[in-house]
Structures are given as structure tokens and as C-alpha cells.
Tab-separated table of C-alpha atoms in Angstrom:
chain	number	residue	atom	x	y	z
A	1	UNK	CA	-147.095	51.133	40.020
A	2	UNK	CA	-145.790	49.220	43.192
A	3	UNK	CA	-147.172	50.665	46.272
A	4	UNK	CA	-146.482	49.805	49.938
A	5	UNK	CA	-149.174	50.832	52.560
A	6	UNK	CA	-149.809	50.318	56.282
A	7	UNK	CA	-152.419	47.725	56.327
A	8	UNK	CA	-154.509	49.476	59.135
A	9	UNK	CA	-155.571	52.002	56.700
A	10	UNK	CA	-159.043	51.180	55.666
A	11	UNK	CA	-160.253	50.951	52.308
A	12	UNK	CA	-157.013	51.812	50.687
A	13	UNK	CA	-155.891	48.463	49.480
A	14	UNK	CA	-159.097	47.657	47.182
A	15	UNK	CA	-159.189	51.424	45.801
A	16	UNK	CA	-155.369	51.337	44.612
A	17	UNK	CA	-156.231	48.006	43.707
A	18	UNK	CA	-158.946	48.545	41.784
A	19	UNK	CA	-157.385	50.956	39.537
A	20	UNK	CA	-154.427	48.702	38.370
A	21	UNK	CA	-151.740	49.100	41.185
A	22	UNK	CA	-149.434	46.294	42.574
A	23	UNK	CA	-150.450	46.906	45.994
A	24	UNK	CA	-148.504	45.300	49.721
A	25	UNK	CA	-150.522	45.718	52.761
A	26	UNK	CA	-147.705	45.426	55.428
A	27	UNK	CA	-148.075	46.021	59.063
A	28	UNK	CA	-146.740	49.071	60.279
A	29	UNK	CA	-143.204	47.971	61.801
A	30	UNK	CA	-142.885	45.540	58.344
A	31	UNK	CA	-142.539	48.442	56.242
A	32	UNK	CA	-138.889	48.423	55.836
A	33	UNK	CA	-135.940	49.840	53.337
A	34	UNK	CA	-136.467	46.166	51.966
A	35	UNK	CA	-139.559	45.915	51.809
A	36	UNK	CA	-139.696	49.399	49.613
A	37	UNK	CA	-137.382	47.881	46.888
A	38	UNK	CA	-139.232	48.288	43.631
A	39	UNK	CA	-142.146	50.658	45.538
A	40	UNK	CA	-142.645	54.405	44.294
A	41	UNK	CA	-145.237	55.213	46.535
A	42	UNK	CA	-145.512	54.921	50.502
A	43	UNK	CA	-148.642	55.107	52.438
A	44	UNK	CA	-147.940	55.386	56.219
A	45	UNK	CA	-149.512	56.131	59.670
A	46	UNK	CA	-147.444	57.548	62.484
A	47	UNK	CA	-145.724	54.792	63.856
A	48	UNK	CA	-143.264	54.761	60.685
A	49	UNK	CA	-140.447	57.145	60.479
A	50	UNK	CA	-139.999	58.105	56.841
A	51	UNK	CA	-136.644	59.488	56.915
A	52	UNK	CA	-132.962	58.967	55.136
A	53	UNK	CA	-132.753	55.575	57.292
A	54	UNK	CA	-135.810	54.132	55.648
A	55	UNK	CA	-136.150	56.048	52.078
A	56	UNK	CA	-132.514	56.146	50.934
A	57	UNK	CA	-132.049	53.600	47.864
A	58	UNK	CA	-135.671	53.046	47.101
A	59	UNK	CA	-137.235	54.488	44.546
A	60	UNK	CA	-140.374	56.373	46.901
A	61	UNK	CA	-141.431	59.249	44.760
A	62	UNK	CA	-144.716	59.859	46.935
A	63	UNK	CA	-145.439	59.430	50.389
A	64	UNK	CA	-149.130	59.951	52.260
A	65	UNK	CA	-149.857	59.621	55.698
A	66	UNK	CA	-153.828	58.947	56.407
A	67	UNK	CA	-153.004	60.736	59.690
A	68	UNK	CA	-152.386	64.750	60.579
A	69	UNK	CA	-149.947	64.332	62.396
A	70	UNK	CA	-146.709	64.605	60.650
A	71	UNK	CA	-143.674	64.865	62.723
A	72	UNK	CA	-142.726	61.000	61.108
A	73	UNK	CA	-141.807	62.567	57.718
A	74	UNK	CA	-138.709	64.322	57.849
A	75	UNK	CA	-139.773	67.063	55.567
A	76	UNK	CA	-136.428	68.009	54.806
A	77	UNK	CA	-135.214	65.014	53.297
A	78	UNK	CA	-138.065	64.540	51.060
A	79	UNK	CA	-137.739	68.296	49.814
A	80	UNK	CA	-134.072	67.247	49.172
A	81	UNK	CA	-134.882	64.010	46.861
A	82	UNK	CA	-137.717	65.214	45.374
A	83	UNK	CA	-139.634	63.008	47.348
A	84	UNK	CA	-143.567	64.572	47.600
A	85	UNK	CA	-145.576	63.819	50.374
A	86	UNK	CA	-149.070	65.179	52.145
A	87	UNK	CA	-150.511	64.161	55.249
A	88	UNK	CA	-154.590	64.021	55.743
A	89	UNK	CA	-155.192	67.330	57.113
A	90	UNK	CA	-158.352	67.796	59.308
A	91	UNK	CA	-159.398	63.745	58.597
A	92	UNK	CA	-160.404	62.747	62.380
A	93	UNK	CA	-161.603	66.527	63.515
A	94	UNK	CA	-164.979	65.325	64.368
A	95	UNK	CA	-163.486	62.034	65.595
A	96	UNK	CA	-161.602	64.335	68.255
A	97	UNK	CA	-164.285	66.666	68.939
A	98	UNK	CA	-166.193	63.964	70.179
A	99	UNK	CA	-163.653	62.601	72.170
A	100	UNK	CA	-163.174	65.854	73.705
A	101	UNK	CA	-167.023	65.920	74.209
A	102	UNK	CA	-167.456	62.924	76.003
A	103	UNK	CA	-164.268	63.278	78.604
A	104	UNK	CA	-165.468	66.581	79.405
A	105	UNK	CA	-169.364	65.316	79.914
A	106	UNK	CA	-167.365	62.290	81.670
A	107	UNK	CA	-165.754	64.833	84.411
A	108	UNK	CA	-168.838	67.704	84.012
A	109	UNK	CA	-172.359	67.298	84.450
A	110	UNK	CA	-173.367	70.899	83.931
A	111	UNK	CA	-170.852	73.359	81.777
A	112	UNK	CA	-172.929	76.715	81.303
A	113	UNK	CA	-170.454	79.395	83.111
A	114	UNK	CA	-167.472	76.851	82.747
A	115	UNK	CA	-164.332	78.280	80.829
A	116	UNK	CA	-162.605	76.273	78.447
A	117	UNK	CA	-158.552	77.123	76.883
A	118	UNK	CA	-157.754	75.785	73.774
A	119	UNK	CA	-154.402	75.764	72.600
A	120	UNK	CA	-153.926	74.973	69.296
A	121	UNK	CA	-156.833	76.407	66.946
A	122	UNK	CA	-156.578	74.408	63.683
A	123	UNK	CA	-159.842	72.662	62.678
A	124	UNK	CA	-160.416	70.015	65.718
A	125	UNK	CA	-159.660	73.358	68.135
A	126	UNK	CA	-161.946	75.329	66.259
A	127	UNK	CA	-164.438	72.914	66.179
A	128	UNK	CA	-163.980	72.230	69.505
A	129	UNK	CA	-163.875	76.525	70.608
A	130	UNK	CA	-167.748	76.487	68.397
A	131	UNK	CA	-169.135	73.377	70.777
A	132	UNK	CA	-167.804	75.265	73.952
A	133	UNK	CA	-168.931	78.322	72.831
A	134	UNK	CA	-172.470	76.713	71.659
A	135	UNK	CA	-172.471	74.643	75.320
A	136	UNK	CA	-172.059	77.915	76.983
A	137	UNK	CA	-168.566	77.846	78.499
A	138	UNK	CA	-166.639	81.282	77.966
A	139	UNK	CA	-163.487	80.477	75.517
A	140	UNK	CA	-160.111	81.093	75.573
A	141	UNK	CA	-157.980	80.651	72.503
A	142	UNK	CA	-154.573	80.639	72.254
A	143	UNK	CA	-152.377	80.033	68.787
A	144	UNK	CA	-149.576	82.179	67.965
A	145	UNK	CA	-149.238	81.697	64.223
A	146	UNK	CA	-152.378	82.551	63.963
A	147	UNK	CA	-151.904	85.628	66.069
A	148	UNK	CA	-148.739	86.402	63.875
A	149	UNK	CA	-150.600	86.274	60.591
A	150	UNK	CA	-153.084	88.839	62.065
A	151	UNK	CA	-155.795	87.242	63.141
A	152	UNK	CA	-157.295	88.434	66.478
A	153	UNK	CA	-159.141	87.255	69.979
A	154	UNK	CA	-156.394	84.777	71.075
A	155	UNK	CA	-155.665	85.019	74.491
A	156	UNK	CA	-151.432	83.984	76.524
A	157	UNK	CA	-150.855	81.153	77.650
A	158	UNK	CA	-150.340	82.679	80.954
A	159	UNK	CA	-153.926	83.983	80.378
A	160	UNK	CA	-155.133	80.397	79.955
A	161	UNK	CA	-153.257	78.683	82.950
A	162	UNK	CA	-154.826	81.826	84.913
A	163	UNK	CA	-158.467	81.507	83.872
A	164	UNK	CA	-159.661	78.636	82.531
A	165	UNK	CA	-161.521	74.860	84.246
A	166	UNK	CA	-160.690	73.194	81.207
A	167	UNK	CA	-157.670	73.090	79.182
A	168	UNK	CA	-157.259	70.902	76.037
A	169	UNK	CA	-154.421	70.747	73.710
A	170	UNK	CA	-154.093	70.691	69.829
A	171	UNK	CA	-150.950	72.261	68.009
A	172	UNK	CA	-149.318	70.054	65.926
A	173	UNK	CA	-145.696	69.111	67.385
A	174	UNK	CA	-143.485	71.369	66.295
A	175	UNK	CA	-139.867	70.993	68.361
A	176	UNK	CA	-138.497	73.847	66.754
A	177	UNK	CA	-138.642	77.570	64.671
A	178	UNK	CA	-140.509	80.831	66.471
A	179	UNK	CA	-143.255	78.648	68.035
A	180	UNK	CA	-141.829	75.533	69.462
A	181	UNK	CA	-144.529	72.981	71.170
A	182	UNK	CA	-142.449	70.423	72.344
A	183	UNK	CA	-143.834	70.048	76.099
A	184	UNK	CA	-145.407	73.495	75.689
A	185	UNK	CA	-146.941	72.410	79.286
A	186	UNK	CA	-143.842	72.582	81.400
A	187	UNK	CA	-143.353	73.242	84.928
A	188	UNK	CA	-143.525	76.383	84.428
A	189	UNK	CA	-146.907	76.323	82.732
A	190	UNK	CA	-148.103	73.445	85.760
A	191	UNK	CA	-147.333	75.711	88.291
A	192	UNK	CA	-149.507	78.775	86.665
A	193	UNK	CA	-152.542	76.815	87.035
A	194	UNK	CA	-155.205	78.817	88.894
A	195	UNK	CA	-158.583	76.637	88.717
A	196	UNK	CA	-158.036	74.177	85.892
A	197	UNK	CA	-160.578	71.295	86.922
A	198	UNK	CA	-159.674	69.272	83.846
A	199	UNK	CA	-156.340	69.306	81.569
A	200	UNK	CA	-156.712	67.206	78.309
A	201	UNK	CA	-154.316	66.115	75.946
A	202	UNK	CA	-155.243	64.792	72.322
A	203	UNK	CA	-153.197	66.761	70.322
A	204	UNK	CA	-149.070	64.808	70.448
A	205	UNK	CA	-147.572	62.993	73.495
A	206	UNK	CA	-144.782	65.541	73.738
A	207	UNK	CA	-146.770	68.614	73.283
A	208	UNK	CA	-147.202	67.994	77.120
A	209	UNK	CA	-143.898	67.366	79.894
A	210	UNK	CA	-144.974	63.986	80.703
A	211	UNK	CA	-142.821	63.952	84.182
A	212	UNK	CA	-143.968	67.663	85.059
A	213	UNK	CA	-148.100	66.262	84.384
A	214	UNK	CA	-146.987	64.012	87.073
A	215	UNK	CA	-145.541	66.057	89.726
A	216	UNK	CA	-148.505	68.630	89.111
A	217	UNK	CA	-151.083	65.636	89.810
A	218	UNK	CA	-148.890	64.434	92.984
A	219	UNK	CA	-148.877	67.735	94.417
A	220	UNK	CA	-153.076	68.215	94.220
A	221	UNK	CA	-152.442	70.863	91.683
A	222	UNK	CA	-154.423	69.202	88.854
A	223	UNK	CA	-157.838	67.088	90.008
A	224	UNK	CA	-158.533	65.505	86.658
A	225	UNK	CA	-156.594	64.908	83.509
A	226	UNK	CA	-157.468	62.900	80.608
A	227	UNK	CA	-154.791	61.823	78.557
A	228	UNK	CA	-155.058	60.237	74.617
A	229	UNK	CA	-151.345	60.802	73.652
A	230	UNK	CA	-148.152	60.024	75.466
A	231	UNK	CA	-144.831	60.588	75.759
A	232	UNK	CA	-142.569	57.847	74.727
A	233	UNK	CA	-145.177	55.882	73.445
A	234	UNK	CA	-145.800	52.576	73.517
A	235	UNK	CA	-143.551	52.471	76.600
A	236	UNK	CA	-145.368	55.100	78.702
A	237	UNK	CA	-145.303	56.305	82.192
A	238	UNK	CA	-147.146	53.966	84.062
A	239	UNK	CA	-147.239	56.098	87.522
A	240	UNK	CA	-148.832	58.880	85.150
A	241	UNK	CA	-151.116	56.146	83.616
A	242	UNK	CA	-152.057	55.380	87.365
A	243	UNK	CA	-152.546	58.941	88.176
A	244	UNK	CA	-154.680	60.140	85.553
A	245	UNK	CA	-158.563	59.889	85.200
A	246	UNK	CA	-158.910	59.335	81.925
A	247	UNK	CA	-155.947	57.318	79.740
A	248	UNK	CA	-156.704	55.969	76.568
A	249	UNK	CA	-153.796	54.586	73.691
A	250	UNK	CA	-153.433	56.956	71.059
A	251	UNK	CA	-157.357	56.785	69.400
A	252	UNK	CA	-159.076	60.225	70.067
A	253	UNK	CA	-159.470	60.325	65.853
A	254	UNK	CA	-159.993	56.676	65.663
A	255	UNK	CA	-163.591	56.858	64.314
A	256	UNK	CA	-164.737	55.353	60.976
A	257	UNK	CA	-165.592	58.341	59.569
A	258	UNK	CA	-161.941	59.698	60.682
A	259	UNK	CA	-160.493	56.791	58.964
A	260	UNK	CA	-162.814	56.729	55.849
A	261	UNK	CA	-161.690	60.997	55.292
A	262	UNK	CA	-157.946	60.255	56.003
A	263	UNK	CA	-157.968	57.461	53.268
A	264	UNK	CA	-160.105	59.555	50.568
A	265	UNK	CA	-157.680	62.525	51.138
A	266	UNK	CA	-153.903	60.961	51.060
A	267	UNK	CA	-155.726	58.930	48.054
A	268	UNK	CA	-156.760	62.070	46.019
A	269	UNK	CA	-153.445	63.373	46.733
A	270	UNK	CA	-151.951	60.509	45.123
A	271	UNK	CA	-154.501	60.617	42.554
A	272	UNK	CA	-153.272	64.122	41.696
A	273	UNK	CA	-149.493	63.224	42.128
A	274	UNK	CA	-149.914	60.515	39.265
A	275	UNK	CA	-152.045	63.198	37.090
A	276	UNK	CA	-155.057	60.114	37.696
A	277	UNK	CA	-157.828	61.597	34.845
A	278	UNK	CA	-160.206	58.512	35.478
A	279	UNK	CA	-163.423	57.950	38.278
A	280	UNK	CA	-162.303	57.800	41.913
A	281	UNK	CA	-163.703	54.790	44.036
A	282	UNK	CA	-166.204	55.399	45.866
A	283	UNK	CA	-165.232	55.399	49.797
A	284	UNK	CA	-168.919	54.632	51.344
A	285	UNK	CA	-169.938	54.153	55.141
A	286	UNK	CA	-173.119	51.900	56.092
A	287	UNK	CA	-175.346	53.293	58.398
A	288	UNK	CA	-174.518	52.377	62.574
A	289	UNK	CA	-176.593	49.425	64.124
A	290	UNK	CA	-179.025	51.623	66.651
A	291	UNK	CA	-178.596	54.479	64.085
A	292	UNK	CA	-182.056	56.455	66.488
A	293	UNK	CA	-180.404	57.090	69.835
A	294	UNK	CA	-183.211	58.618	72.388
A	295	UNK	CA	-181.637	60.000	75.685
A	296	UNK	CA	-182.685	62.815	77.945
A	297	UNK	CA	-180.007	65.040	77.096
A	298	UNK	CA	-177.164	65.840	74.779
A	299	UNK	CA	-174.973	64.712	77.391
A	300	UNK	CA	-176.598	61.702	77.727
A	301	UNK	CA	-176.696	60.996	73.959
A	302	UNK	CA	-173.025	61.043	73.836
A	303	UNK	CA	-172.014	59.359	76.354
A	304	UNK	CA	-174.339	56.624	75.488
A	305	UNK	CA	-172.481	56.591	71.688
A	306	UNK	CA	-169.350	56.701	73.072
A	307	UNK	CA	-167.365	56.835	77.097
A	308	UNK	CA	-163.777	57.107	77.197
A	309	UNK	CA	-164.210	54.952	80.758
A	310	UNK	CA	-164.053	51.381	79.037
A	311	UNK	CA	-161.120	52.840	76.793
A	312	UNK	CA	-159.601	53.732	79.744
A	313	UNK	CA	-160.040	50.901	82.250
A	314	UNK	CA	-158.524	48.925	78.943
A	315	UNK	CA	-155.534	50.307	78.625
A	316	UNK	CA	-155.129	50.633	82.965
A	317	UNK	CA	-155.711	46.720	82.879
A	318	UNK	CA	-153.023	45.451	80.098
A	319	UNK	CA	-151.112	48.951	79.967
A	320	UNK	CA	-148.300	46.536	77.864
A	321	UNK	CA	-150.529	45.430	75.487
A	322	UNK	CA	-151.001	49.681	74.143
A	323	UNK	CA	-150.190	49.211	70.408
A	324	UNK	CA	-152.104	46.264	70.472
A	325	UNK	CA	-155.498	48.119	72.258
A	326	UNK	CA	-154.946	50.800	69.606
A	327	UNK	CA	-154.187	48.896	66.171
A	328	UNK	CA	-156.700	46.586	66.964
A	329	UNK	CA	-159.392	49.543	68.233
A	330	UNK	CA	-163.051	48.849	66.988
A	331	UNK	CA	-163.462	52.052	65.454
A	332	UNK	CA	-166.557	54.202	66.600
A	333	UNK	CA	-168.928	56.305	64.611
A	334	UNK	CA	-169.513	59.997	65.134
A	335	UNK	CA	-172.407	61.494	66.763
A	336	UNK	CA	-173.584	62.370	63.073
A	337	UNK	CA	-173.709	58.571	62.099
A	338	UNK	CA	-177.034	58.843	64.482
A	339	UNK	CA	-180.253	60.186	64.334
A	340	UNK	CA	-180.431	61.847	68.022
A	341	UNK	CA	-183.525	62.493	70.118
A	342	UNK	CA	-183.883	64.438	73.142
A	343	UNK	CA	-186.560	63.643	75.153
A	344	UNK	CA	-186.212	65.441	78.388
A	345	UNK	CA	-188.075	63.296	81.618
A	346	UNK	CA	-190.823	64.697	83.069
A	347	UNK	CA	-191.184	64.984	86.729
């Protein structure tokens, strides 16, 4: 079979290769109605819009994005042709978490007695709501669907602009149906805010009202925000980029281990899409160089693996160069790459 993929997805080339496929490793804006001639399957990050413009006349039967976002597929054209597709559900969670670990250990020395909302509860917020929880913060929830299906213990949004130091963000973007999120923080929700010390945003640019962030900065309403997603990206706001504490281009999951899951799940999929009977290649990670990290304190542990602050001075220094910081990120390991020891100083 022909296949097309991104070639920033690790691993992916040599396993479809391996197993007999005709395999093109294009960059991301090269994958184009051309370039799909001949190709029945599609394997895609976010940056390309699989839609009528770019499917129509090819002959893409299958489509996975190593990635969980998936506002680039237009579902409803691929229901339409036939066309199946899956995205990597729940691939970078513990790429996230950490991220969402070390901005808030960036901004907060001490969080016992801190409250933390989290909107969006898939599995990077509930693995997020378990470390606050486990870190001693009281926890605020907050995901209607959820709610809806009859699940309990989620709390308004109201309730979360009202009580909470630290508010992160991570719904999927959905800019329609009974539970819209497109900029889900408004002005409205901005001008709620009671004591939020720290609003983060890792979940989609839009999920958050870009221009309302910025008047809610200007006016002293917000004291630290750390942003991973943007509206409008690559061409983002650069006052907002100037305002904010923490800004980093679009690489909260953009761990190895993130990358190494996202690629063994759209690649089972597609296993399972072409009724694949045979062994799977293996998808292995070597151990990290320093794998023993000794540090005083959890806090200090993490930071040590990994600080948003040289992501962040980055992208503040060459803010035009974004897609270039993020496709050409040197992917991190996770906290559980390492073998941590806490060896609190005496004295």
C-alpha cells in the first residue's frame, strides 16, 4: 500500500516500512492533493487540514493523526466517503502533566492549601486533578459531558473563576453542539476572576479569547499566565506573547514518550483497519543520559528535568521563527524516564 505521513512523526516510517508499505515522509505543509495521488492511507499531525480541499480525488481510505487533537479532520466528510480515521487519544497525557507540573512549580514554591480548576477532565485533566489532589491543593473540576452522562463532583465555571489560584485548560475544541469551547474563557469568564494567581492554557489556542487574555493581563486582573497554545497560530499575538510569563510554541505533549504512544496507537489503528494478522514492530525508548536525578525535593526534581523558562525565553527571542522552535523541538523525557531521589538538606 502507498502511504503518505508527516515526517515529524517518529518511528513511523521504518515500522510501515518494515512490513512491506511504499512509504513518503513529507513535511507537513508538502502533503498535498498531489502529493496523495496513488496514497490510501494518510498519517497527519495538526498542522494539516484533512478536509474535501485536500482528500477529494485521492484514493485516502484511512487517515491517523499521532496527535489528540482533532479539529483538522473534518469528521463529516470522512463519514461521507467512507473515509476512516482515529486520532491518538491520551498519547502525550504524561507529556502534559508534566508540563503543567513544572509551570506551576515555576510560578509556586509551596502549593499545600492552593486550589487548582480544571476544565476539561479527559485523561491529561484527570491526571493532572490526581497530582493536585496528591500535592495537596483542593480541586475543582469542571466538564459538562461528563456531568451530562451522570457522573458527579464537577463544579461551574462560575464556581471556578470564583475560587480557584490556578486554572488550567483541557477540553478538546469543540466550536459547536450543547457544549461549545471555542474561547470558553471570554470576557465574561476574565472578568469573574476572584484570586486566580495563575491561568494556563495547554489544551487548543482557541479554547481561550486570545484578545480578552490580553485586556485581563493589561488591566492587573491576571498576575501570571502561561500559555502553550495560541490563537491564530503560527502568527500569534505578540503583545500577548510580551505579556505573558510563560509562552512556549505549541509542545506541552512534545515528550518522547508522547511521541513514541501517539505513533504505536494511530499505527495499531491502521494495523486493525488493514485486518494486519502478523507481529507489530517493536516501538522501544533507550534509557535518558543522567537517568538518577538527586534533588532536595519533588519540585526540585522537576524542574531540574525539565523548565518551561528556556522554552519560553526561545520563543520571546525569535517569536517568527514558532513552527520552526516547535518542529524542530528536542523532545524531552518524562519524569518516569528517571530514577528520582529525594534527599532533603539538612540544616
Amino acid at each position: 500500500m502507498r502511504i503518505i505521513i508527516d515526517e515529524k512523526i517518529p518511528y513511523l516510517c521504518d515500522a510501515l516500512l518494515s512490513l512491506g508499505h511504499r512509504v513518503a515522509a513529507l513535511p507537513g505543509v508538502g502533503i498535498t492533493k498531489e502529493a496523495l495521488q496513488g496514497a490510501e492511507a494518510l498519517f497527519v499531525r495538526t498542522r494539516t487540514r484533512c478536509d474535501a480541499g485536500l482528500l477529494e480525488g485521492t484514493s485516502v481510505r484511512f487517515i491517523g493523526t499521532a496527535t489528540i487533537g482533532y479539529d483538522h479532520i473534518d469528521a463529516g466528510y470522512c463519514r461521507e466517503k467512507g473515509i476512516v480515521w482515529t486520532n491518538a487519544a491520551g498519547c502525550n497525557a504524561g507529556a502534559v502533566l508534566q508540563y503543567v507540573q513544572s509551570v506551576v512549580y515555576t510560578c509556586f514554591e509551596e502549593l499545600s492549601g492552593l486550589s487548582m480548576g480544571i476544565v476539561g477532565v479527559g485523561e491529561i485533566g484527570s491526571r493532572v486533578a490526581r497530582w493536585a489532589s496528591e500535592s495537596g491543593m483542593k480541586v475543582l473540576l469542571n466538564d459538562p459531558p461528563r456531568e451530562e452522562r451522570g457522573e458527579t463532583g464537577f463544579s461551574t465555571l462560575e464556581e471556578i473563576a470564583r475560587e480557584c489560584d490556578i486554572i488550567t485548560f483541557h477540553p478538546t475544541l469543540e466550536r459547536g453542539g450543547k457544549y461549545p469551547s471555542y474561547h470558553l474563557a471570554d470576557e465574561a469568564f476574565f472578568s469573574s476572576l476572584r484570586r486566580c494567581k495563575l491561568l494556563i492554557n495547554a489544551s487548543r489556542g482557541p479554547v481561550v479569547d486570545n484578545k480578552a487574555l490580553l485586556s485581563a493581563i493589561e488591566s492587573g486582573r491576571l498576575r501570571h499566565v502561561a500559555l502553550d497554545v495560541w490563537e491564530n497560530e503560527p502568527q500569534i499575538n505578540l503583545s500577548l506573547l510580551n505579556k505573558v510569563y510563560i509562552a512556549t510554541p505549541h509542545i506541552a505533549g512534545y515528550s518522547a514518550e508522547g511521541k513514541i504512544n501517539a505513533t504505536g496507537i494511530v499505527l495499531e489503528a491502521f494495523l486493525h483497519f488493514i485486518n494486519y494478522k502478523g507481529d507489530v514492530p517493536e516501538l522501544a525508548l533507550s534509557a535518558p543520559v543522567n537517568e538518577v536525578v538527586e534533588a532536595s525535593s519533588l519540585r526540585e526534581a522537576l524542574l531540574g528535568i525539565y523548565s518551561p523558562l528556556g522554552d519560553t525565553l526561545a520563543l520571546k527571542s525569535n517569536p517568527g521563527d514558532f513552527e520552526k522552535l516547535r518542529n524542530g523541538y528536542n523532545l524531552r523525557r518524562e519524569p518516569s524516564a528517571y530514577s528520582i531521589v529525594i534527599s532533603p538538606k539538612i540544616g
